Coordinates of C-alpha atoms in Angstrom, one line a residue:
M14 CA 8.3 -142.1 -122.4
E15 CA 8.4 -144.2 -119.2
E16 CA 4.9 -145.9 -118.4
Q17 CA 2.4 -144.9 -115.4
R18 CA 1.4 -146.9 -113.5
L19 CA -1.6 -147.0 -111.1
P20 CA -1.6 -148.1 -107.2
S21 CA -3.1 -151.3 -106.3
E22 CA -5.0 -151.5 -104.1
G23 CA -3.0 -151.7 -101.4
Q24 CA -1.2 -148.9 -101.6
L25 CA -4.2 -146.4 -102.5
Q26 CA -2.8 -142.9 -100.8
L27 CA -6.6 -141.4 -100.2
P28 CA -6.6 -137.9 -98.5
L29 CA -6.8 -136.4 -95.5
H30 CA -10.2 -136.8 -94.4
V31 CA -10.9 -132.2 -94.8
P32 CA -13.8 -131.7 -93.2
A33 CA -16.9 -129.5 -94.5
A34 CA -17.2 -126.1 -94.5
P35 CA -20.0 -125.2 -92.1
T36 CA -23.3 -124.3 -93.2
Y37 CA -25.7 -121.5 -91.6
A38 CA -29.0 -120.2 -92.0
A39 CA -27.9 -117.8 -95.1
S40 CA -25.8 -117.0 -97.1
L41 CA -24.8 -114.4 -99.5
A42 CA -27.1 -115.9 -102.0
S43 CA -30.1 -115.9 -100.2
I44 CA -28.9 -112.1 -98.8
Q45 CA -29.1 -111.1 -101.8
E46 CA -32.3 -112.9 -103.7
A47 CA -34.3 -110.9 -100.2
H48 CA -33.1 -107.5 -101.0
L49 CA -34.4 -108.3 -104.8
R50 CA -37.7 -109.5 -103.1
I51 CA -38.0 -106.2 -100.4
A52 CA -36.7 -104.0 -102.7
P53 CA -40.1 -102.8 -103.8
F54 CA -41.7 -102.6 -99.7
I55 CA -38.3 -101.4 -98.1
H56 CA -36.8 -98.0 -97.7
L57 CA -33.0 -97.7 -98.8
T58 CA -31.8 -95.7 -94.7
P59 CA -29.4 -93.4 -94.7
V60 CA -26.2 -92.9 -93.4
M61 CA -25.5 -90.3 -91.2
T62 CA -21.9 -88.8 -89.7
S63 CA -21.3 -86.3 -87.0
S64 CA -17.8 -84.9 -86.4
S65 CA -18.6 -84.2 -82.8
L66 CA -19.3 -87.4 -82.8
D67 CA -16.4 -88.4 -84.6
D68 CA -13.8 -86.7 -82.4
L69 CA -15.8 -88.5 -78.8
A70 CA -15.1 -92.3 -80.5
G71 CA -11.6 -90.7 -81.9
R72 CA -12.5 -92.6 -85.0
C73 CA -14.8 -92.2 -88.0
L74 CA -18.7 -93.2 -87.2
Y75 CA -21.5 -94.2 -89.6
F76 CA -24.8 -94.6 -88.7
K77 CA -26.9 -96.5 -90.5
C78 CA -30.5 -95.1 -89.9
E79 CA -32.6 -98.2 -89.7
A80 CA -35.2 -96.3 -87.0
F81 CA -36.5 -94.5 -90.7
Q82 CA -37.4 -98.1 -92.2
K83 CA -40.5 -98.4 -92.6
G84 CA -42.4 -99.5 -89.3
G85 CA -39.4 -97.7 -87.3
A86 CA -37.1 -100.9 -87.3
F87 CA -35.0 -102.7 -89.0
K88 CA -37.3 -105.7 -88.8
F89 CA -39.7 -105.0 -91.7
R90 CA -36.7 -106.5 -93.5
G91 CA -37.4 -109.8 -92.3
A92 CA -40.7 -110.2 -91.8
C93 CA -40.8 -109.1 -95.6
N94 CA -38.9 -111.4 -96.5
A95 CA -40.4 -114.3 -95.1
V96 CA -43.7 -113.2 -95.7
F97 CA -43.4 -113.1 -99.8
S98 CA -41.9 -115.8 -99.0
L99 CA -44.3 -118.0 -98.6
S100 CA -47.1 -119.6 -100.9
N101 CA -49.8 -118.4 -101.7
E102 CA -51.7 -121.9 -100.2
S103 CA -49.6 -121.0 -97.1
A104 CA -49.8 -117.5 -97.3
S105 CA -54.0 -117.8 -97.4
R106 CA -53.5 -119.5 -93.6
G107 CA -52.5 -116.2 -91.8
V108 CA -49.1 -115.7 -90.5
L109 CA -48.3 -115.4 -87.0
T110 CA -45.7 -114.7 -84.2
H111 CA -44.4 -113.2 -80.8
S112 CA -42.6 -110.6 -80.2
S113 CA -42.1 -107.8 -77.7
G114 CA -43.2 -105.1 -80.3
N115 CA -40.4 -104.2 -83.1
H116 CA -41.2 -107.4 -85.5
A117 CA -44.9 -107.8 -84.2
A118 CA -45.3 -104.7 -86.1
A119 CA -43.5 -106.1 -88.9
V120 CA -44.8 -109.1 -89.5
A121 CA -48.3 -106.9 -88.9
L122 CA -47.3 -104.8 -91.7
A123 CA -46.0 -107.2 -94.7
A124 CA -49.3 -109.2 -93.8
K125 CA -50.5 -106.1 -94.5
L126 CA -48.5 -106.0 -98.0
R127 CA -49.6 -109.5 -99.1
K128 CA -53.5 -108.7 -98.2
V129 CA -53.0 -111.4 -95.2
P130 CA -54.7 -111.7 -91.7
A131 CA -51.3 -111.2 -89.3
Y132 CA -51.7 -112.9 -85.4
V133 CA -49.3 -111.3 -82.9
V134 CA -48.5 -112.7 -79.4
I135 CA -47.1 -109.4 -77.2
P136 CA -45.6 -109.7 -73.6
K137 CA -48.5 -107.3 -71.6
N138 CA -45.2 -105.4 -70.7
T139 CA -45.0 -103.9 -74.5
P140 CA -44.8 -100.4 -75.1
K141 CA -47.5 -98.7 -76.3
C142 CA -46.0 -97.1 -79.4
K143 CA -44.8 -100.1 -80.5
V144 CA -48.4 -101.9 -79.3
D145 CA -49.8 -98.6 -81.3
N146 CA -47.7 -100.3 -84.4
V147 CA -49.2 -103.2 -84.5
Q148 CA -52.9 -102.6 -84.2
R149 CA -52.2 -99.3 -87.0
Y150 CA -51.1 -101.9 -89.1
G151 CA -53.7 -104.6 -88.7
G152 CA -52.5 -107.8 -86.0
N153 CA -54.6 -109.3 -83.7
I154 CA -53.3 -108.6 -81.1
K155 CA -53.0 -111.6 -78.4
W156 CA -51.8 -110.7 -74.6
C157 CA -49.1 -112.6 -71.9
E158 CA -46.3 -113.1 -70.2
P159 CA -43.0 -111.2 -70.8
T160 CA -40.9 -113.6 -70.3
I161 CA -39.9 -116.2 -73.6
E162 CA -41.9 -119.0 -72.4
S163 CA -45.1 -117.9 -72.4
R164 CA -45.2 -116.2 -75.6
E165 CA -43.8 -119.5 -77.3
K166 CA -46.4 -121.1 -75.7
E167 CA -48.9 -118.4 -75.8
A168 CA -47.6 -118.7 -80.2
Q169 CA -48.1 -122.5 -80.0
I170 CA -52.0 -122.4 -78.7
L171 CA -52.6 -119.6 -81.6
Q172 CA -51.1 -121.6 -83.7
N173 CA -53.2 -124.1 -83.4
Q174 CA -56.2 -122.1 -82.8
T175 CA -55.7 -120.4 -86.2
G176 CA -53.3 -122.8 -88.6
A177 CA -51.7 -119.3 -89.2
V178 CA -47.5 -119.9 -90.3
L179 CA -45.2 -119.1 -87.8
I180 CA -42.7 -116.5 -89.0
H181 CA -40.1 -116.4 -85.2
P182 CA -39.0 -113.7 -84.7
F183 CA -35.3 -114.1 -85.2
N184 CA -34.7 -117.6 -86.0
D185 CA -35.0 -118.4 -89.6
C186 CA -33.1 -118.9 -92.4
Q187 CA -35.8 -115.7 -94.1
I188 CA -35.7 -114.0 -91.2
I189 CA -31.6 -113.5 -91.5
S190 CA -31.5 -113.1 -94.7
G191 CA -33.8 -110.4 -94.7
Q192 CA -31.9 -108.5 -91.9
G193 CA -28.4 -109.2 -93.8
T194 CA -29.8 -106.9 -96.1
I195 CA -28.7 -104.2 -94.3
A196 CA -24.9 -104.8 -94.9
L197 CA -25.9 -105.3 -98.5
E198 CA -26.8 -101.5 -97.9
F199 CA -24.1 -100.6 -95.6
L200 CA -20.5 -101.6 -98.1
Q201 CA -22.3 -100.2 -101.2
Q202 CA -22.8 -96.6 -99.7
V203 CA -19.3 -97.0 -96.8
P204 CA -17.2 -99.4 -98.7
Q205 CA -14.1 -98.4 -96.1
L206 CA -15.8 -99.7 -93.6
D207 CA -12.9 -102.0 -91.3
A208 CA -16.1 -103.0 -88.8
I209 CA -20.1 -103.1 -87.9
V210 CA -21.3 -102.5 -84.8
V211 CA -24.8 -104.6 -83.7
P212 CA -27.1 -104.7 -81.6
I213 CA -27.9 -108.3 -80.8
S214 CA -30.6 -110.1 -79.0
G215 CA -31.5 -113.1 -80.7
G216 CA -29.1 -112.7 -83.5
G217 CA -31.6 -112.8 -86.0
L218 CA -29.9 -108.5 -86.7
I219 CA -26.2 -109.9 -87.0
S220 CA -26.0 -113.1 -88.3
G221 CA -27.9 -111.6 -91.0
I222 CA -25.9 -108.7 -91.1
T223 CA -22.1 -110.7 -90.6
L224 CA -22.8 -113.0 -93.1
A225 CA -23.0 -110.6 -95.6
A226 CA -20.3 -108.3 -94.6
K227 CA -18.0 -111.5 -93.9
A228 CA -19.1 -112.5 -97.3
L229 CA -18.3 -108.9 -99.0
K230 CA -14.8 -108.4 -96.9
S231 CA -13.5 -111.5 -95.0
T232 CA -11.3 -108.6 -93.4
I233 CA -14.5 -106.4 -91.9
Q234 CA -14.4 -106.9 -87.9
I235 CA -18.4 -107.3 -86.3
F236 CA -18.3 -106.0 -83.1
A237 CA -22.0 -107.3 -81.0
A238 CA -23.4 -104.7 -78.9
E239 CA -25.4 -105.8 -75.4
P240 CA -26.9 -104.5 -72.2
N241 CA -25.3 -106.0 -68.8
G242 CA -28.8 -107.4 -67.6
A243 CA -29.1 -109.9 -70.9
D244 CA -25.2 -110.7 -72.0
D245 CA -26.3 -114.5 -73.1
A246 CA -24.2 -113.6 -75.9
A247 CA -21.1 -112.4 -74.3
Q248 CA -21.3 -115.8 -71.7
S249 CA -21.9 -118.1 -74.2
K250 CA -19.4 -116.3 -76.4
A251 CA -17.3 -117.1 -73.5
A252 CA -18.1 -120.4 -72.5
G253 CA -18.6 -121.2 -76.2
K254 CA -21.4 -123.1 -75.7
L255 CA -24.9 -122.4 -76.3
L256 CA -26.3 -120.3 -72.5
T257 CA -29.9 -119.0 -71.8
S258 CA -31.0 -116.1 -69.6
P259 CA -34.4 -116.7 -68.3
H260 CA -34.5 -113.3 -66.6
S261 CA -33.1 -110.5 -67.9
G262 CA -33.5 -106.9 -66.9
T263 CA -33.1 -103.9 -69.2
I264 CA -34.1 -100.9 -70.3
A265 CA -33.8 -101.8 -73.9
D266 CA -36.9 -103.6 -74.1
G267 CA -36.1 -105.2 -77.6
L268 CA -32.6 -107.0 -77.2
R269 CA -34.0 -110.0 -74.2
A270 CA -34.3 -112.3 -75.8
W271 CA -31.9 -115.1 -75.9
L272 CA -29.5 -117.2 -79.0
G273 CA -31.2 -119.0 -81.5
T274 CA -30.4 -122.2 -82.2
L275 CA -30.2 -121.0 -86.5
T276 CA -28.7 -117.4 -85.5
W277 CA -25.7 -119.1 -82.2
P278 CA -23.5 -121.2 -85.0
V279 CA -22.6 -117.2 -86.1
V280 CA -22.0 -116.0 -83.7
R281 CA -19.7 -118.3 -82.4
D282 CA -17.9 -118.7 -85.2
L283 CA -18.4 -115.6 -86.7
V284 CA -18.9 -112.0 -84.8
D285 CA -15.3 -111.8 -83.5
E286 CA -16.3 -109.9 -80.6
V287 CA -19.2 -109.0 -78.0
I288 CA -18.9 -105.8 -76.0
T289 CA -21.6 -105.5 -72.9
V290 CA -22.7 -102.4 -71.4
D291 CA -25.1 -100.5 -68.6
D292 CA -27.8 -99.5 -69.5
N293 CA -26.9 -95.7 -67.4
E294 CA -24.5 -95.7 -70.6
I295 CA -27.8 -96.2 -73.2
V296 CA -29.1 -94.0 -72.0
E297 CA -26.5 -91.6 -72.5
A298 CA -26.0 -92.4 -76.1
M299 CA -29.6 -92.0 -76.6
M300 CA -29.6 -88.2 -75.8
M301 CA -26.2 -88.0 -77.9
C302 CA -28.2 -89.4 -81.0
Y303 CA -31.1 -87.4 -80.0
E304 CA -28.7 -84.0 -79.6
R305 CA -26.4 -84.6 -82.2
L306 CA -27.8 -86.8 -84.8
K307 CA -31.6 -85.6 -84.1
V308 CA -32.6 -88.8 -84.6
V309 CA -35.3 -91.0 -81.9
V310 CA -33.5 -93.9 -81.6
E311 CA -35.4 -96.7 -78.4
P312 CA -32.7 -98.1 -75.8
S313 CA -31.9 -100.6 -77.7
G314 CA -31.3 -99.0 -81.2
A315 CA -28.8 -96.5 -78.7
V316 CA -26.9 -99.8 -77.7
G317 CA -24.1 -100.2 -81.3
L318 CA -23.1 -96.6 -80.1
A319 CA -23.0 -97.1 -76.1
A320 CA -20.6 -100.3 -77.3
V321 CA -17.9 -97.8 -79.2
L322 CA -17.8 -95.4 -76.5
S323 CA -17.5 -97.4 -74.0
E324 CA -14.2 -98.4 -72.4
Q325 CA -14.1 -102.3 -73.4
F326 CA -14.1 -101.4 -76.8
R327 CA -12.0 -99.1 -76.9
S328 CA -8.9 -100.2 -74.8
G329 CA -10.0 -103.9 -76.7
A330 CA -7.1 -105.1 -79.6
R331 CA -9.6 -105.7 -82.5
A332 CA -10.7 -102.4 -82.3
V333 CA -7.1 -100.9 -82.8
K334 CA -7.3 -100.7 -86.3
C335 CA -10.6 -100.0 -86.8
Q336 CA -11.3 -96.4 -87.9
H337 CA -14.1 -96.4 -89.8
V338 CA -16.9 -97.7 -87.9
G339 CA -20.6 -98.4 -89.0
I340 CA -23.0 -98.7 -86.3
V341 CA -26.6 -99.9 -87.2
L342 CA -28.9 -97.5 -85.1
S343 CA -31.3 -101.5 -85.2
G344 CA -35.1 -99.0 -84.3
G345 CA -36.8 -95.9 -83.1
N346 CA -40.1 -96.8 -81.2
I347 CA -39.7 -94.6 -78.2
D348 CA -43.2 -93.3 -76.0
L349 CA -42.3 -89.7 -75.9
G350 CA -45.8 -89.2 -74.5
N351 CA -43.9 -87.9 -70.9
L352 CA -41.9 -85.7 -72.9
F353 CA -44.8 -83.8 -74.7
E354 CA -46.9 -83.6 -71.2
K355 CA -43.8 -81.7 -69.5
F356 CA -44.1 -79.7 -73.3
K357 CA -48.1 -79.4 -72.4
R358 CA -47.5 -78.8 -69.5
A359 CA -44.8 -75.8 -69.7
C360 CA -47.2 -73.7 -72.0

């Protein structure tokens, strides 16, 4: 047998540099761990279908009804995971957040379940039903102007005063992992999904869903749905860098934030396309949810259906092969006072 000789130091053939795989704020393992943690507290939300909406879309649609989640929106998943991940010492100081409504209520409810104080900074233009939810769950409210800058400034002041732990609405690893539990359930409920359409704002929801879904089914397509009046994700995706839109204007009050440093990399690298729709399309989609699914959704919750029915999606090359499309109906907290006043006047 010929003797094997090691190369001399000068002859060593060094391997080519292989870039490390990107590390994101959550993983399939952290999302599965989150699901185990929050399972005793959350609802396993149903998936609904509508043959008439299938006909309209020209494909099979599956609606993950997070409007039926505790607190009326998906936000309870992430908030519950974040609050119950805290050590007893940290939790005893209370928790703090800033939010346009749904995350605020979710944090207040999670804190109530853990029996710790919750402090929430809420914009003055937040819908009354969302404010009522926060108060119902015992949250301590501090008002701010309806801008991201004002929210963050007031939250910092409140944190300095209380020492509470800040739970960011989307730029937080535990929040992202909690929101990703939707994908675990969705793919178990509808294994044949070849696409999921997700509302996008700060990006916590779509980041968690994308990381879980692509880990479980590498061929699945993820589409972000975004209002034209708050299209920083579409602009960022097109530019290949994180952009912000300080002055957003859309009926979808829950989609007025912009992407964070933890969520942008997931959107940049793994989200397949951002579909933008105008407010009229969102309202039309809301009406369809009410009339055909019999599900109450807020504007932010209907943007996914609006995206699937849009010309951008219908004519897009990526969507052509997507015949089993999941849509996340992300929330159902909307003021219905005017509607019921109209009924009363008719009596």
